[in-house]
């Protein structure tokens, strides 16, 4: 059997940057593409207003901030709040909980959109493919409150379908909501249920861009479906997978507040309390604005370092990375 055809891995020449001899050429090019810049303006304004401008508020992480004194009038305390963060008795447990949930996201959730995209791509007939895509996409448009509420109704001890089935088959009912052991499985199942279908969009678009001739050549060489996926589809979308993986690593300490907070209760707090919920408790409920800002600053620095390290590692492995 001949080798299965694979996408070419030969290095491609990078385009040279455009150099303008005078300002008139630049003005003509800007005017020629004016509508593209008009379409770009809302996105640029969004990042300026909601991402870059609020960075000014990071100053209060180094102050003993008082709202009535403002940023300019509050006392400067240096690294006091960062020292408190690392010496807090509960910090280690909160950090471990955050890293465990992030690890579950990487090991279990991250591959699911890839697997789902490969399965959808193998469906024959556009009707079935569109139907299943719609079914998998729909949960993304439901709020987390609805997702968690549906889960509560299904697993509750009083009439929940899961416990009723366990009782019907002779097993004891399980208190999924208050048992700390079940918090993490419930969390990751809900993440997969809501986001896996939506995450397939980018992968399906990448698969659609693969040259069909590669599959035809592989079939002529006797390759079956699995070998086509392994030798053609996965190598072709490897760059997209690595790029999304790098971006995912950047949120190593940023899991989001709402989902965990909805599942959090006094019985599972030991395994469910993460940095985001801790920031809410310390910052909003107790009014410790400087301390909570220091925690957010710490999260951002860790995420930036992780993105830089993984991006550098990917370049050493021959990939392009994100920058």
Coordinates of C-alpha atoms in Angstrom, one line a residue:
X1 CA 0.0 0.0 0.0
X2 CA 1.3 3.4 -0.9
X3 CA 1.7 6.1 1.7
X4 CA -1.5 8.1 2.3
X5 CA -1.4 11.6 0.9
X6 CA -0.8 14.2 3.5
X7 CA -1.0 18.0 3.5
X8 CA 2.3 19.5 2.4
X9 CA 4.4 20.6 5.4
X10 CA 7.0 22.5 3.4
X11 CA 7.8 25.9 4.9
X12 CA 6.0 28.8 3.2
X13 CA 7.5 32.1 2.4
X14 CA 6.1 34.9 4.6
X15 CA 4.8 37.9 2.7
X16 CA 7.1 41.0 2.9
X17 CA 5.6 44.0 4.8
X18 CA 4.2 46.8 2.6
X19 CA 6.5 49.9 2.6
X20 CA 4.9 53.2 1.5
X21 CA 7.2 55.7 -0.2
X22 CA 5.1 58.7 0.8
X23 CA 2.0 59.6 2.8
X24 CA -0.1 60.0 -0.4
X25 CA 0.2 56.2 -1.1
X26 CA -0.9 55.4 2.5
X27 CA -3.9 57.8 2.2
X28 CA -5.0 56.3 -1.1
X29 CA -4.8 52.8 0.4
X30 CA -6.7 53.9 3.5
X31 CA -9.4 55.6 1.4
X32 CA -9.7 52.5 -0.9
X33 CA -10.4 50.3 2.1
X34 CA -12.4 52.8 4.1
X35 CA -15.4 50.6 4.6
X36 CA -13.3 47.9 6.1
X37 CA -12.0 50.3 8.6
X38 CA -15.5 51.5 9.3
X39 CA -16.6 47.9 10.0
X40 CA -13.5 47.5 12.2
X41 CA -14.3 50.6 14.3
X42 CA -16.9 49.1 16.7
X43 CA -14.5 46.3 17.7
X44 CA -11.6 48.7 18.2
X45 CA -13.8 51.0 20.4
X46 CA -15.0 48.0 22.4
X47 CA -11.5 46.9 23.3
X48 CA -10.5 50.5 24.1
X49 CA -13.4 51.3 26.3
X50 CA -13.9 47.9 28.0
X51 CA -10.4 46.4 27.9
X52 CA -7.7 49.1 27.8
X53 CA -9.3 52.0 29.6
X54 CA -10.2 50.0 32.7
X55 CA -6.5 49.1 33.1
X56 CA -6.1 52.5 34.8
X57 CA -8.0 51.0 37.7
X58 CA -5.2 48.5 38.4
X59 CA -3.5 51.2 40.4
X60 CA -5.8 50.5 43.3
X61 CA -4.1 47.1 43.7
X62 CA -1.2 49.0 45.2
X63 CA -3.3 51.4 47.3
X64 CA -5.5 51.2 50.3
X65 CA -8.4 52.4 48.1
X66 CA -11.3 54.3 49.6
X67 CA -14.2 55.2 47.2
X68 CA -14.8 58.6 48.8
X69 CA -11.1 59.5 48.4
X70 CA -10.8 58.2 44.8
X71 CA -7.7 56.8 43.1
X72 CA -5.6 60.0 43.4
X73 CA -6.4 60.5 47.1
X74 CA -6.0 56.9 48.4
X75 CA -2.9 55.9 50.3
X76 CA -0.2 54.0 48.5
X77 CA 0.6 50.6 50.2
X78 CA 2.8 48.9 47.6
X79 CA 2.7 45.1 47.6
X80 CA 0.7 44.8 50.8
X81 CA -2.4 43.2 49.2
X82 CA -0.3 40.7 47.1
X83 CA 1.5 39.7 50.3
X84 CA -1.8 39.1 52.0
X85 CA -3.0 37.0 49.0
X86 CA -0.1 34.6 49.2
X87 CA -0.3 34.3 53.0
X88 CA -4.0 33.8 53.2
X89 CA -4.8 30.4 54.8
X90 CA -7.4 29.5 52.2
X91 CA -5.4 30.7 49.2
X92 CA -3.7 27.3 48.5
X93 CA -7.0 25.4 48.6
X94 CA -8.7 28.0 46.3
X95 CA -5.8 27.9 43.9
X96 CA -5.9 24.0 43.8
X97 CA -9.7 24.1 43.2
X98 CA -9.2 26.5 40.3
X99 CA -6.4 24.5 38.7
X100 CA -8.3 21.2 39.0
X101 CA -11.4 22.6 37.2
X102 CA -9.1 24.1 34.6
X103 CA -7.4 20.7 34.2
X104 CA -10.8 19.1 33.7
X105 CA -11.6 21.7 31.0
X106 CA -8.3 20.9 29.2
X107 CA -8.4 17.1 29.5
X108 CA -12.1 16.5 29.0
X109 CA -13.9 19.5 27.5
X110 CA -11.2 20.8 25.0
X111 CA -11.0 17.6 22.9
X112 CA -14.8 17.3 22.7
X113 CA -15.5 20.0 20.0
X114 CA -12.7 18.4 17.9
X115 CA -14.2 14.9 18.2
X116 CA -17.7 16.3 17.6
X117 CA -16.5 18.2 14.5
X118 CA -14.9 15.1 13.1
X119 CA -18.1 13.1 13.7
X120 CA -20.3 15.8 12.1
X121 CA -18.0 15.9 9.1
X122 CA -18.5 12.2 8.5
X123 CA -22.3 12.5 8.3
X124 CA -23.6 11.9 4.8
X125 CA -26.3 14.2 3.6
X126 CA -26.6 17.9 4.3
X127 CA -30.0 17.6 6.0
X128 CA -28.8 15.3 8.7
X129 CA -25.6 17.4 9.2
X130 CA -27.5 20.7 9.5
X131 CA -30.0 19.1 11.9
X132 CA -27.4 17.7 14.2
X133 CA -25.4 20.9 14.1
X134 CA -28.5 22.9 15.1
X135 CA -29.2 20.5 18.0
X136 CA -25.6 20.7 19.3
X137 CA -25.5 24.5 18.9
X138 CA -28.8 25.3 20.7
X139 CA -27.6 24.9 24.4
X140 CA -25.0 27.7 23.8
X141 CA -27.8 30.2 23.5
X142 CA -29.3 29.2 26.9
X143 CA -28.0 31.1 29.9
X144 CA -26.0 29.3 32.6
X145 CA -28.9 30.0 35.0
X146 CA -31.2 27.9 32.7
X147 CA -28.5 25.2 32.2
X148 CA -27.9 24.8 36.0
X149 CA -31.6 25.0 36.8
X150 CA -32.4 22.1 34.3
X151 CA -29.6 20.1 35.9
X152 CA -31.0 20.8 39.4
X153 CA -34.4 19.6 38.3
X154 CA -32.9 16.4 36.9
X155 CA -30.7 15.4 39.9
X156 CA -32.7 16.7 42.8
X157 CA -33.6 14.2 45.5
X158 CA -37.3 15.1 45.4
X159 CA -38.6 13.8 42.0
X160 CA -35.4 14.2 39.9
X161 CA -35.3 11.9 37.0
X162 CA -31.8 10.6 37.7
X163 CA -32.6 9.7 41.3
X164 CA -36.0 8.2 40.3
X165 CA -34.2 5.9 37.8
X166 CA -31.6 4.9 40.5
X167 CA -34.5 4.1 42.9
X168 CA -36.3 2.2 40.2
X169 CA -33.3 -0.1 39.5
X170 CA -32.8 -0.7 43.2
X171 CA -30.0 1.8 44.0
X172 CA -29.9 4.4 46.7
X173 CA -30.6 7.9 45.8
X174 CA -27.6 10.3 45.6
X175 CA -27.6 13.9 46.8
X176 CA -25.7 15.3 43.8
X177 CA -26.3 18.9 44.8
X178 CA -24.8 18.7 48.3
X179 CA -22.2 16.0 47.9
X180 CA -18.8 17.6 47.2
X181 CA -17.7 14.5 45.2
X182 CA -20.2 15.3 42.5
X183 CA -19.5 19.0 42.1
X184 CA -16.7 18.6 39.6
X185 CA -18.4 16.0 37.4
X186 CA -21.6 18.1 37.3
X187 CA -19.5 21.2 36.4
X188 CA -17.7 19.6 33.5
X189 CA -20.8 17.8 32.2
X190 CA -22.6 21.2 32.1
X191 CA -19.7 22.8 30.3
X192 CA -19.6 20.1 27.6
X193 CA -23.4 20.2 27.2
X194 CA -23.5 24.0 26.7
X195 CA -20.3 24.7 24.8
X196 CA -19.1 21.6 22.9
X197 CA -21.5 22.1 20.0
X198 CA -20.7 25.8 19.6
X199 CA -16.9 25.0 19.8
X200 CA -17.2 22.9 16.6
X201 CA -17.8 25.9 14.4
X202 CA -14.2 26.8 13.9
X203 CA -13.1 23.2 13.5
X204 CA -15.8 22.5 10.9
X205 CA -14.8 25.6 9.0
X206 CA -11.1 24.4 9.0
X207 CA -12.1 21.0 7.8
X208 CA -14.2 22.5 5.0
X209 CA -11.1 24.2 3.7
X210 CA -9.2 21.0 3.2
X211 CA -8.5 20.1 -0.4
X212 CA -10.9 17.3 -1.4
X213 CA -8.2 15.9 -3.7
X214 CA -6.3 14.7 -0.7
X215 CA -9.2 12.5 0.3
X216 CA -9.6 11.2 -3.2
X217 CA -5.9 10.3 -3.4
X218 CA -6.1 8.5 -0.1
X219 CA -9.1 6.5 -1.2
X220 CA -7.2 5.4 -4.3
X221 CA -4.4 4.3 -2.0
X222 CA -6.9 2.2 0.0
X223 CA -7.2 4.3 3.1
X224 CA -10.4 4.0 5.1
X225 CA -12.3 6.7 7.0
X226 CA -10.2 6.4 10.2
X227 CA -6.9 6.6 8.3
X228 CA -8.2 9.6 6.4
X229 CA -9.1 11.4 9.6
X230 CA -5.7 10.5 11.2
X231 CA -3.5 11.3 8.2
X232 CA -5.4 14.2 6.5
X233 CA -8.0 15.9 8.7
X234 CA -6.2 16.1 12.0
X235 CA -2.8 17.3 10.4
X236 CA -4.8 19.9 8.4
X237 CA -6.5 21.4 11.4
X238 CA -3.5 21.0 13.8
X239 CA -2.6 24.7 13.5
X240 CA -6.1 25.7 14.6
X241 CA -6.1 23.3 17.5
X242 CA -2.8 24.6 18.8
X243 CA -3.9 28.3 18.4
X244 CA -7.1 27.6 20.4
X245 CA -5.2 25.6 22.9
X246 CA -2.8 28.6 23.5
X247 CA -5.7 30.9 23.9
X248 CA -7.4 28.5 26.3
X249 CA -4.2 28.3 28.4
X250 CA -4.4 32.0 29.0
X251 CA -7.6 31.5 31.1
X252 CA -5.8 29.1 33.5
X253 CA -7.1 31.1 36.5
X254 CA -10.1 32.7 34.8
X255 CA -12.9 30.1 34.8
X256 CA -15.7 32.6 35.1
X257 CA -17.8 33.5 38.1
X258 CA -21.4 32.7 37.2
X259 CA -21.2 29.0 36.6
X260 CA -19.3 28.0 39.7
X261 CA -21.3 30.5 41.8
X262 CA -24.6 28.9 40.8
X263 CA -23.3 25.4 41.8
X264 CA -21.7 26.7 45.0
X265 CA -23.2 26.0 48.4
X266 CA -22.1 25.6 52.0
X267 CA -21.7 21.8 51.7
X268 CA -19.4 21.8 48.6
X269 CA -17.5 25.0 49.3
X270 CA -14.3 23.2 50.1
X271 CA -14.0 21.9 46.6
X272 CA -16.0 24.5 44.7
X273 CA -14.5 27.8 45.9
X274 CA -12.3 29.2 43.2
X275 CA -10.5 32.5 42.7
X276 CA -13.4 34.1 40.8
X277 CA -16.0 33.4 43.6
X278 CA -13.4 34.4 46.2
X279 CA -13.0 37.8 44.4
X280 CA -16.7 38.3 44.6
X281 CA -16.8 37.5 48.3
X282 CA -13.8 39.6 49.2
X283 CA -14.4 42.4 46.8
X284 CA -18.1 43.1 46.4
X285 CA -19.6 41.6 49.6
X286 CA -16.9 42.8 51.9
X287 CA -15.9 45.9 50.1
X288 CA -12.2 45.1 49.8
X289 CA -11.7 46.6 46.4
X290 CA -7.9 46.9 46.5
X291 CA -7.5 43.3 47.6
X292 CA -9.8 41.9 44.9
X293 CA -8.1 44.0 42.3
X294 CA -4.7 42.6 43.4
X295 CA -6.2 39.1 42.9
X296 CA -7.4 40.0 39.4
X297 CA -4.0 41.4 38.6
X298 CA -2.4 38.2 39.7
X299 CA -4.7 36.2 37.5
X300 CA -3.9 38.3 34.5
X301 CA -0.1 38.1 35.0
X302 CA -0.3 34.3 35.3
X303 CA -2.4 34.0 32.2
X304 CA 0.0 36.2 30.2
X305 CA 3.0 34.2 31.3
X306 CA 1.3 30.9 30.4
X307 CA 0.3 32.2 26.9
X308 CA 3.9 33.3 26.3
X309 CA 5.4 30.0 27.5
X310 CA 3.0 27.8 25.5
X311 CA 3.3 30.1 22.4
X312 CA 7.1 29.8 22.6
X313 CA 6.9 26.0 23.0
X314 CA 4.6 25.7 20.0
X315 CA 7.1 27.7 17.8
X316 CA 9.9 25.4 18.9
X317 CA 7.8 22.5 17.7
X318 CA 7.4 24.1 14.3
X319 CA 4.0 25.8 14.7
X320 CA 3.2 29.4 14.1
X321 CA 1.7 30.3 17.5
X322 CA -0.6 33.2 18.0
X323 CA 2.1 36.0 17.6

